[in-house]
Coordinates of C-alpha atoms in Angstrom, one line a residue:
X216 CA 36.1 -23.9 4.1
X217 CA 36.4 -23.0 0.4
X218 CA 33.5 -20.2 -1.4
X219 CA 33.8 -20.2 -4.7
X220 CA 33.6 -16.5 -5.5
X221 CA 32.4 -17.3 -9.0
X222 CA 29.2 -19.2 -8.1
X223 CA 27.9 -16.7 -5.0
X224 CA 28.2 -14.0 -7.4
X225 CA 26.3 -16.0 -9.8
X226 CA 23.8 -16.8 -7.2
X227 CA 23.1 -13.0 -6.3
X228 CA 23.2 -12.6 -10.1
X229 CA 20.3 -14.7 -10.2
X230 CA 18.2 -12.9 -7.4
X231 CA 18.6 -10.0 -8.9
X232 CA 17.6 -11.1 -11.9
X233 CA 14.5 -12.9 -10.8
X234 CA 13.3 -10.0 -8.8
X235 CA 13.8 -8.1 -11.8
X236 CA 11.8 -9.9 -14.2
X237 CA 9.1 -10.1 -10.9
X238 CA 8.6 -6.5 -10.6
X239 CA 7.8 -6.0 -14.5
X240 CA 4.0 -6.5 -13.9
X241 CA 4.3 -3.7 -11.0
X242 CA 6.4 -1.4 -13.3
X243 CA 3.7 -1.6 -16.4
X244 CA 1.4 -0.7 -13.4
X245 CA 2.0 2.2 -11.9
X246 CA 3.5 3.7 -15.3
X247 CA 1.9 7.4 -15.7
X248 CA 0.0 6.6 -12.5
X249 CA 0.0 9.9 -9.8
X250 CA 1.1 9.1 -6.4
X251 CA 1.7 11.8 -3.9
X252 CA 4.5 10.9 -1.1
X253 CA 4.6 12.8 2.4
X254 CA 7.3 13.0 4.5
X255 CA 7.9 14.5 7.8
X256 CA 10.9 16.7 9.3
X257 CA 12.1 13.9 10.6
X258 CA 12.6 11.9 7.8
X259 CA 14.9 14.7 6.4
X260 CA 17.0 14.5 9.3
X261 CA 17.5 10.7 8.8
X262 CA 20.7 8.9 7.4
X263 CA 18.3 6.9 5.6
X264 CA 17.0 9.7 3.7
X265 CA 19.3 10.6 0.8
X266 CA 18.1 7.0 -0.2
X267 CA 14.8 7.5 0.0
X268 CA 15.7 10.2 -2.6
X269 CA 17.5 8.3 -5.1
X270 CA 14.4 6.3 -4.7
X271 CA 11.8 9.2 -5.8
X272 CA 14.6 9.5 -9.1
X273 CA 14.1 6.2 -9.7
X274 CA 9.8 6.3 -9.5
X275 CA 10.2 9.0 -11.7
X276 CA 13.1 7.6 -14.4
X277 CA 9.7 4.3 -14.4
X278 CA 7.3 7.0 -15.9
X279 CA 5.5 7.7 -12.3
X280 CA 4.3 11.1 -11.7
X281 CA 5.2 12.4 -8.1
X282 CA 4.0 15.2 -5.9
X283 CA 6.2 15.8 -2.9
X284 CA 4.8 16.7 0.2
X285 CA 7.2 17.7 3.0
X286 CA 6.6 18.8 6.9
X287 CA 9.0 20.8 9.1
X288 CA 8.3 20.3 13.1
X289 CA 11.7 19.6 13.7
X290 CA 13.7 22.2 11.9
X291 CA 10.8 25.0 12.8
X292 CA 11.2 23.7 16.5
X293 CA 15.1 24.4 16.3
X294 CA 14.7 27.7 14.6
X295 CA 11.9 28.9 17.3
X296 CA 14.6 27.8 20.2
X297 CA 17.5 29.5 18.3
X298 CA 15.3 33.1 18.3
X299 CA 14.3 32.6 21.6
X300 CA 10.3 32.5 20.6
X301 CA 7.8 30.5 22.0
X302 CA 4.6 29.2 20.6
X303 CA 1.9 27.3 22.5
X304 CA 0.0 24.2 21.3
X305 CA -3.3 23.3 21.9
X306 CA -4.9 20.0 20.9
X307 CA -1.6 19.3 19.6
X308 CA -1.5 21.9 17.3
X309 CA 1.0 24.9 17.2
X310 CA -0.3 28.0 16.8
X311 CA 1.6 30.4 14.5
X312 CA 2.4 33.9 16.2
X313 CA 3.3 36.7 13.7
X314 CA 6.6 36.7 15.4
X315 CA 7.3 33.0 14.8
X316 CA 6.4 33.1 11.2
X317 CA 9.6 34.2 9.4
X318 CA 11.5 31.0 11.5
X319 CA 9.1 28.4 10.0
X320 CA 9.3 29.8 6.5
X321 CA 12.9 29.8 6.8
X322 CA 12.6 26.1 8.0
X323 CA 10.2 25.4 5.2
X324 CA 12.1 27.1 2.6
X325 CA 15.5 25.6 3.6
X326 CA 14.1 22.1 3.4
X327 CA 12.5 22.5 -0.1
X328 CA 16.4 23.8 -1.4
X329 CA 17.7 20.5 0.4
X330 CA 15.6 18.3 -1.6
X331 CA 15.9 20.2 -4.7
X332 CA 19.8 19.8 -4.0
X333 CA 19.2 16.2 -3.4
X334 CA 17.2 15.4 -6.7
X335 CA 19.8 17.9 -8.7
X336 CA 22.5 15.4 -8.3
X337 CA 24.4 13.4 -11.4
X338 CA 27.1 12.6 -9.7
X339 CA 29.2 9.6 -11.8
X340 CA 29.6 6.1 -9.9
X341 CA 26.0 7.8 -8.0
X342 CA 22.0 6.3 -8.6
X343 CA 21.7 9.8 -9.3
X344 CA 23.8 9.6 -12.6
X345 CA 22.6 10.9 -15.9
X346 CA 19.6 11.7 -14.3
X347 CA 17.2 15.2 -15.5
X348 CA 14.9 16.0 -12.9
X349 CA 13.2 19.0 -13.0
X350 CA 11.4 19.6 -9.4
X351 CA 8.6 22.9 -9.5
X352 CA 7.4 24.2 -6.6
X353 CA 5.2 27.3 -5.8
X354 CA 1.8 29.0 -4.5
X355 CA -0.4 26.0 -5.8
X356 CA -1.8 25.8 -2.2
X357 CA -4.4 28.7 -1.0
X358 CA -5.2 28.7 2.8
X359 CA -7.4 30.4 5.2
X360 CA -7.6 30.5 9.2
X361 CA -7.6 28.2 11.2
X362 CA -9.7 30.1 13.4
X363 CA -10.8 30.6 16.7
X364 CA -11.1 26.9 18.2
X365 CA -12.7 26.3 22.2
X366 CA -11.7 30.3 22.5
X367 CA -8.7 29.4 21.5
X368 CA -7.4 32.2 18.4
X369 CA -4.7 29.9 16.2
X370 CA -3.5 33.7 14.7
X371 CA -1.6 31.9 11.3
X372 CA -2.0 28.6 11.6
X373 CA -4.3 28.0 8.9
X374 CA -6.0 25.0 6.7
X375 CA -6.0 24.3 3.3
X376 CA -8.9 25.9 1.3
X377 CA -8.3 25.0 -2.3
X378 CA -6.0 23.8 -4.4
X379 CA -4.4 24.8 -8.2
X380 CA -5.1 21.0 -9.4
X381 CA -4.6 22.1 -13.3
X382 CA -1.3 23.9 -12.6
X383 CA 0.0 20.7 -10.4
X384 CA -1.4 18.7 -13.7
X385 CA 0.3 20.8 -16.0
X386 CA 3.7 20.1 -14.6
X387 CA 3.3 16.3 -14.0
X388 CA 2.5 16.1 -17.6
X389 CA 5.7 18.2 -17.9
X390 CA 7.4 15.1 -16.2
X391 CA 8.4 17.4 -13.1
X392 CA 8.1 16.4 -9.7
X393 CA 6.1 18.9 -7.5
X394 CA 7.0 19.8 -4.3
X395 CA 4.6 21.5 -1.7
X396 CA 5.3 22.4 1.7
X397 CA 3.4 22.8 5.1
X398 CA 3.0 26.5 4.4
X399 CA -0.1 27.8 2.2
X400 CA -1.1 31.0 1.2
X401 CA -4.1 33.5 1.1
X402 CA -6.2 35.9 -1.3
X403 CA -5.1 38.7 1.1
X404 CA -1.0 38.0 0.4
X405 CA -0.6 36.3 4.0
X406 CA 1.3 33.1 4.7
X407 CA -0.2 30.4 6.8
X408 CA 1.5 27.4 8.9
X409 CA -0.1 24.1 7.6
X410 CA -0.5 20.7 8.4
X411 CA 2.1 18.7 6.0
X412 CA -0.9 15.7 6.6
X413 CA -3.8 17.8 5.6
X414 CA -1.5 19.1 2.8
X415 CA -1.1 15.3 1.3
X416 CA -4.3 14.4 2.3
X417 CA -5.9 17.0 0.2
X418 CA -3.6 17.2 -2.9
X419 CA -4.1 13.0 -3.0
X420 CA -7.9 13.5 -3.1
X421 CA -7.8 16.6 -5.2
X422 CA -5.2 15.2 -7.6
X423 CA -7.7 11.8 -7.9
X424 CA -4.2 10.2 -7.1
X425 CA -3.9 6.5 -7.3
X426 CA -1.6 6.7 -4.3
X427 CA -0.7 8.4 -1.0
X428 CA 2.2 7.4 0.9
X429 CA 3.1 8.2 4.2
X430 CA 6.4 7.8 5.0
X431 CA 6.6 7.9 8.7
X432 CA 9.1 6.7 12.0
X433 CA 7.0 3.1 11.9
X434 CA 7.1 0.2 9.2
X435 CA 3.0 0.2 9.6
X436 CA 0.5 -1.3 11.5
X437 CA 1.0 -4.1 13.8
X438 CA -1.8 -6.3 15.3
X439 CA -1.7 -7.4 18.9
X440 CA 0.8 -9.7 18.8
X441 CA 3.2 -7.4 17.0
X442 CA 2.8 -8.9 13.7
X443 CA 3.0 -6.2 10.3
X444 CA -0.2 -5.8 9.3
X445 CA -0.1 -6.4 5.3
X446 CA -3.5 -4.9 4.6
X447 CA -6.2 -3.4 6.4
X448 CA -10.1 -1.4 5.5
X449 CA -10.4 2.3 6.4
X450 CA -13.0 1.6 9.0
X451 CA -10.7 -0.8 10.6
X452 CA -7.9 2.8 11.7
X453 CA -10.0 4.0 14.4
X454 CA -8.9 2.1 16.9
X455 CA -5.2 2.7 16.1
X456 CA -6.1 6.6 15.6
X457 CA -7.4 6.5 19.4
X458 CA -4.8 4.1 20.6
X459 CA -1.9 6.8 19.0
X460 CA -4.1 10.3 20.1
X461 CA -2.1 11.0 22.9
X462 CA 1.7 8.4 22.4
X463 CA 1.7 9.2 18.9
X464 CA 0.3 12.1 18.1
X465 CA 2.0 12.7 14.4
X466 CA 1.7 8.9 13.9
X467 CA -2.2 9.6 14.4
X468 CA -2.1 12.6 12.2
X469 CA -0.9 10.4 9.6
X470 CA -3.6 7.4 10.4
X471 CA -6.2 10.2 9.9
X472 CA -4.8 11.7 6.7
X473 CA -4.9 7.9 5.4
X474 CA -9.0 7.3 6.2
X475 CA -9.8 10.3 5.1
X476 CA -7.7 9.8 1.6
X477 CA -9.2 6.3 1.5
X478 CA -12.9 7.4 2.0
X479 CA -12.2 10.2 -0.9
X480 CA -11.1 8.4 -3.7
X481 CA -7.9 7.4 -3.0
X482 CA -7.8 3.5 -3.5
X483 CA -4.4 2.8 -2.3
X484 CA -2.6 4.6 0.6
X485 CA 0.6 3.2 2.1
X486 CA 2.3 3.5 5.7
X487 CA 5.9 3.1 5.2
X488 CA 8.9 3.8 7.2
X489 CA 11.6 6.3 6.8
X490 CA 14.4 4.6 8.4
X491 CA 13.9 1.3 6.2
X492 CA 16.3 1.6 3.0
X493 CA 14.4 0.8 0.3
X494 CA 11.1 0.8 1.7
X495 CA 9.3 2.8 -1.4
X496 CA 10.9 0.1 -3.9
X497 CA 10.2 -3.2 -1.5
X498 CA 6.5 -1.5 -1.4
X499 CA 5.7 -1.0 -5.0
X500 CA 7.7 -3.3 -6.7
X501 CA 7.0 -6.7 -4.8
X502 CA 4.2 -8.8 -3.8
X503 CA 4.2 -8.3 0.2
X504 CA 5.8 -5.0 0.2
X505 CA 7.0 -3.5 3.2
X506 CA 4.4 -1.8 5.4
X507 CA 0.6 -1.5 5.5
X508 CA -1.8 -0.9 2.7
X509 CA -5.0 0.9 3.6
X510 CA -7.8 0.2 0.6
X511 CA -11.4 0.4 0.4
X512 CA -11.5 -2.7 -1.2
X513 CA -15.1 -1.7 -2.7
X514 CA -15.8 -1.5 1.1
X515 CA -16.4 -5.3 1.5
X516 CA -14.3 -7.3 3.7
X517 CA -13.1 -10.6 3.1
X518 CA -13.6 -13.1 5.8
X519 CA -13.9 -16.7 6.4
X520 CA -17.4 -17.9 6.2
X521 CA -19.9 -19.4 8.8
X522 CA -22.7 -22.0 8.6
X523 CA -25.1 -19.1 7.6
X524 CA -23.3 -18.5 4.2
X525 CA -24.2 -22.2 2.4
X526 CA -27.2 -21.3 0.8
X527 CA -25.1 -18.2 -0.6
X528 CA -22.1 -20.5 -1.6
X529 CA -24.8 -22.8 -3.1
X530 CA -26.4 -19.4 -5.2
X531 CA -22.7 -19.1 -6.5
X532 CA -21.4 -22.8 -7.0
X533 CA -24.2 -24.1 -8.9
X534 CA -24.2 -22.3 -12.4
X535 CA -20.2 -23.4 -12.5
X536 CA -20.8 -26.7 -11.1
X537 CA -23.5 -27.4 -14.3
X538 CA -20.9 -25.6 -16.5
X539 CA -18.4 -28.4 -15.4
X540 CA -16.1 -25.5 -14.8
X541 CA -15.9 -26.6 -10.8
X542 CA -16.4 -29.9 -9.3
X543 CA -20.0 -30.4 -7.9
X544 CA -20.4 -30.4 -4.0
X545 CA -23.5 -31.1 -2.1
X546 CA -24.8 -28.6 0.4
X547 CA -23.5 -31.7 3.6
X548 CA -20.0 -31.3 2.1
X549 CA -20.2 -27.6 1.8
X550 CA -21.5 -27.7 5.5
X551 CA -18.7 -29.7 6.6
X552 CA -16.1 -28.0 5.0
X553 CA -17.6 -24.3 5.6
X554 CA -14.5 -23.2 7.6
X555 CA -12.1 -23.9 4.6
X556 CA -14.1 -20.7 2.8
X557 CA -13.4 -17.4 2.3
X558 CA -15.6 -14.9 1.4
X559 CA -16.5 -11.3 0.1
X560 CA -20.5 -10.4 1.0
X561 CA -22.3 -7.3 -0.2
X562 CA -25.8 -6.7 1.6
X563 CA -26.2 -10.4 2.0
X564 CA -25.0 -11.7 -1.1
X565 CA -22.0 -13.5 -1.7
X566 CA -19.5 -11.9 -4.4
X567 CA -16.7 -14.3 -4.4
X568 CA -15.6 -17.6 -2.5
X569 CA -12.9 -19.5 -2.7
X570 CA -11.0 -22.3 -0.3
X571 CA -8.2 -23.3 1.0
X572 CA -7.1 -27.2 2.1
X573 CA -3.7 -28.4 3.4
X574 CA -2.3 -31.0 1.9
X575 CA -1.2 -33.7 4.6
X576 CA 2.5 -33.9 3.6
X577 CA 5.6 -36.2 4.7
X578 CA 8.4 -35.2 6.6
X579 CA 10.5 -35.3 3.2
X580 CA 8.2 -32.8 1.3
X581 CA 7.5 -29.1 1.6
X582 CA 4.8 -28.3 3.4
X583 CA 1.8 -27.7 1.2
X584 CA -2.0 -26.5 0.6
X585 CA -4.3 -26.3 -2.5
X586 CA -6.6 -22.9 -3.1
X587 CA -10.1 -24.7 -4.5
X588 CA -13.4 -23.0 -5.8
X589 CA -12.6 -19.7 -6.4
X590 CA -15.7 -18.2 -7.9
X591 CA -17.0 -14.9 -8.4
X592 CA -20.4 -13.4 -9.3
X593 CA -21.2 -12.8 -13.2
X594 CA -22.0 -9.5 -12.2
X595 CA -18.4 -8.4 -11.0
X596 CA -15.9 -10.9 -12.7
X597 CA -14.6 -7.9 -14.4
X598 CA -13.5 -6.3 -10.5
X599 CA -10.4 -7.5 -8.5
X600 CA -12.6 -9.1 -6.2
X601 CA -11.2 -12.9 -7.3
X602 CA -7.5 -11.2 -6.7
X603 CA -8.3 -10.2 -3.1
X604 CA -9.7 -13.3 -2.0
X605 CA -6.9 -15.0 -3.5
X606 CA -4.7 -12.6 -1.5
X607 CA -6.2 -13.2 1.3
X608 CA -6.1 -17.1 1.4
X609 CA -2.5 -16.6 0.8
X610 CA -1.9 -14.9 3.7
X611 CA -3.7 -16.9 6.0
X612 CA -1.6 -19.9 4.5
X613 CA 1.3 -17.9 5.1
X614 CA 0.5 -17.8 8.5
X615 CA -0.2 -21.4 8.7
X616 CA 3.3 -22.1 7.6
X617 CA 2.2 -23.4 4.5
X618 CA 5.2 -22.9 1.8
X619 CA 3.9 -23.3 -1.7
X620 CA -0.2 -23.4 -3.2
X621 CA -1.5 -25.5 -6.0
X622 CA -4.7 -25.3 -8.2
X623 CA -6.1 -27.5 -10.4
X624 CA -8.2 -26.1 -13.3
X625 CA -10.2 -26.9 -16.4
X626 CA -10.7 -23.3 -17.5
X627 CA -8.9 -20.8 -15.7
X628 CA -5.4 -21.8 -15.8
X629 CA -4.4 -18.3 -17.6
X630 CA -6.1 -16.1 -14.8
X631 CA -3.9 -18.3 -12.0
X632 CA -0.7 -17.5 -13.8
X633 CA -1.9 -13.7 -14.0
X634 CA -1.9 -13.9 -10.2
X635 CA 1.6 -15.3 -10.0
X636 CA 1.2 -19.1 -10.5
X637 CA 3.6 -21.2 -12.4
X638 CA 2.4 -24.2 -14.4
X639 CA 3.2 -27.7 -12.9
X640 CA 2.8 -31.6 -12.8
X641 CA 0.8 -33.8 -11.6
X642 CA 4.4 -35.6 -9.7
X643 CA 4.7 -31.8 -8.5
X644 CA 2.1 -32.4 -6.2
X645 CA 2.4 -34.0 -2.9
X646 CA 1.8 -37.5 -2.5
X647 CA -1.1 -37.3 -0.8
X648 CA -2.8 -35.1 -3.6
X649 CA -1.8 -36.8 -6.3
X650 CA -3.5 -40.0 -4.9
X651 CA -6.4 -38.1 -5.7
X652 CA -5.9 -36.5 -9.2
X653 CA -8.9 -37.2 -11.5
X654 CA -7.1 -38.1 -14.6
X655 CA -11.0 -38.1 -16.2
X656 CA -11.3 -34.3 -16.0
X657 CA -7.3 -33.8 -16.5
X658 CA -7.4 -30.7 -14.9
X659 CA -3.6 -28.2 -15.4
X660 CA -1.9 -28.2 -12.2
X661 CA 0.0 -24.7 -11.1
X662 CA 2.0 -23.8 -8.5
X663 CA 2.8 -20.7 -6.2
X664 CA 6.1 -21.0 -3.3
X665 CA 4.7 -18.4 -0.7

């Protein structure tokens, strides 16, 4: 067998390339946008993680402003052993003797060198070349006791009490990347052991940052039958925060960290794992990304609709239908085809709709399905709320095995190719549908491969 060398370069050339042009929208995006990434001892002790570095220098070369956020169990674990000290936990939480304190500062302060190290190089022939990062970090973190907990006295464990937001401002608009550790520090001159999560956590909601990312040993969250789950609402983690409690118990730390950041203002947080190469780019840059998103999505959850959501539908349709925008249906044919909706209700009105038909196909054609009626109330066309039902559809066709969408529009054609769509024939579609193309209304056919 023969390869020509010439044409499967060419044909990676072309990936890249299209991947490349793909991920300008998500560039534009997150240009000047804050995100704060957390990521455990273990992750520094991972292969995996002098890429995940050269990926930071990238975000950063793209205009994104970063805050570091590092933890230390590991290394402080080691250190402890090596001096022959012992700290107890309880509830899963160490607490800080006076005598342990100058081993997890020396863990703390010997990872924050490593990843200064690490975004100092320029190396030639290295992703690192000809780049100027400048990484600050410093006492932007003031703690206070943990406490005295079921009689229990935590000595220097502490939590975090306040933050210096307009220093940590300053220096992002500086274009430096901040680094904080799990260590925080008092009125009184003391240093306190701190949760790296509650750290994040706190700096994300502080920092209004547009995203936290955890970077963690898992890819996300998987449903019951192991599957990746792509999205999920904050309400939606307490099972998985009760099902990881005990198994799990930083993996839970991190689950908490995530509801807590989504409930305060964070819209998007991210569970991504450590040990995937190029799990920040895969994440931010493309469409399915590589882990779980947590959003509050306005907290409204798209699902598929029942009998009881007609009249709603109806309420929605109607004004469009007499616009000619969307094709009139009667309430029998919206009853007989309920279970092809999706929808987004708020306190018993319907915000959005939108459904999705398969297209019977032949054995000679790829399998198919068109997205139909997607609608959204006057009163919130200007939200995202037509993007995440679109989203979702496409994700239960996905899982259908349904390879490529279509949509037919009058009016909207520009908003479809916003969300990814390609314009297209009426021969692009499959037979079956095309049988069916009112050539009266001559609506523009687009296309999406899944």
């Amino acid at each position: 067998m023969t390869v020509n060398i010439s044409e499967t370069s060419h044909s990676l050339t072309l990936q890249y390339v299209h991947w490349f042009r793909h991920s300008a929208p998500y560039i534009n995006a997150h240009r000047n946008k804050t995100f704060v990434i957390m990521f455990d001892g273990e992750a520094v002790q991972h292969d995996n993680f002098q890429h995940i570095i050269h990926d930071i220098a990238l975000l950063h070369s793209l205009g994104i402003r970063l805050v570091l956020v590092h933890g230390a169990r590991p290394q402080i674990s080691q250190n402890l052993k090596i001096n022959h000290i012992e700290t107890p936990f309880h509830n899963n939480k160490r607490i800080t003797t006076r005598e342990s304190l100058n081993s997890i500062m020396n863990a703390v302060g010997s990872i924050r060198l490593q990843i200064e190290a690490l975004l100092s190089m320029g190396l030639a022939n290295s992703p690192m070349y000809g780049a100027r990062i400048d990484v600050v970090s410093g006492n932007f973190v003031t703690a206070k006791p943990y406490g005295i907990r079921d009689g229990v006295d935590y000595q220097l464990t502490g939590e975090v009490r306040t933050l210096d937001t307009a220093a940590i401002h300053r220096h992002l608009d500086n274009q430096n990347i901040v680094v904080l550790g799990p260590t925080g520090y008092s009125t009184t001159g003391e240093v306190f052991n701190l949760l790296a999560e509650e750290v994040a956590t706190k700096t994300a909601v502080s920092l209004k940052a547009d995203k936290l990312i955890f970077l963690g040993k898992h890819h996300g969250l998987s449903n019951e039958n192991g599957q990746l789950l792509r999205e999920v609402l904050p309400h939606q983690i307490d099972q998985f925060i009760q099902q990881y409690q005990d198994e799990s118990p930083n993996r839970a730390l991190h689950l908490k960290g995530a509801k807590l950041a989504s409930l305060n203002g964070v819209h998007r947080v991210h569970l991504l794992s450590y040990s995937y190469d190029g799990a920040l780019i895969e994440e931010l840059f493309t469409r399915d990304g590589s882990g779980t998103m947590i959003t509050d999505a306005h907290y409204e959850e798209v699902r598929m609709a029942n009998i009881q959501d007609v009249g709603g539908l109806i309420n929605l349709l109607r004004p469009l239908e007499e616009e000619g925008i969307l094709v009139y249906r009667s309430r029998e044919l919206l009853e007989n085809e309920i279970e092809q909706f999706a929808v987004i209700e708020r306190d018993g009105t319907i915000l959005a709709c939108a459904a999705l038909y398969p297209i019977p196909t032949a054995e000679n054609e790829i399998k198919s399905a068109e997205i139909a009626c997607v609608a959204v109330h006057p009163s919130y066309r200007k939200s995202n709320r037509g993007s995440q039902i679109l989203h979702y559809l496409e994700a239960k066709a996905k899982s259908m095995g349904i390879e490529q969408l279509f949509i037919l529009t009058t009016r909207t054609a520009h908003w479809f190719l916003e969300q990814g769509f390609e314009n297209a024939n009426v021969d692009d579609l499959p037979n079956a549908r095309q049988a069916l193309y009112n050539y009266q209304r001559n609506s523009i056919v687009c296309k999406k491969s899944l």
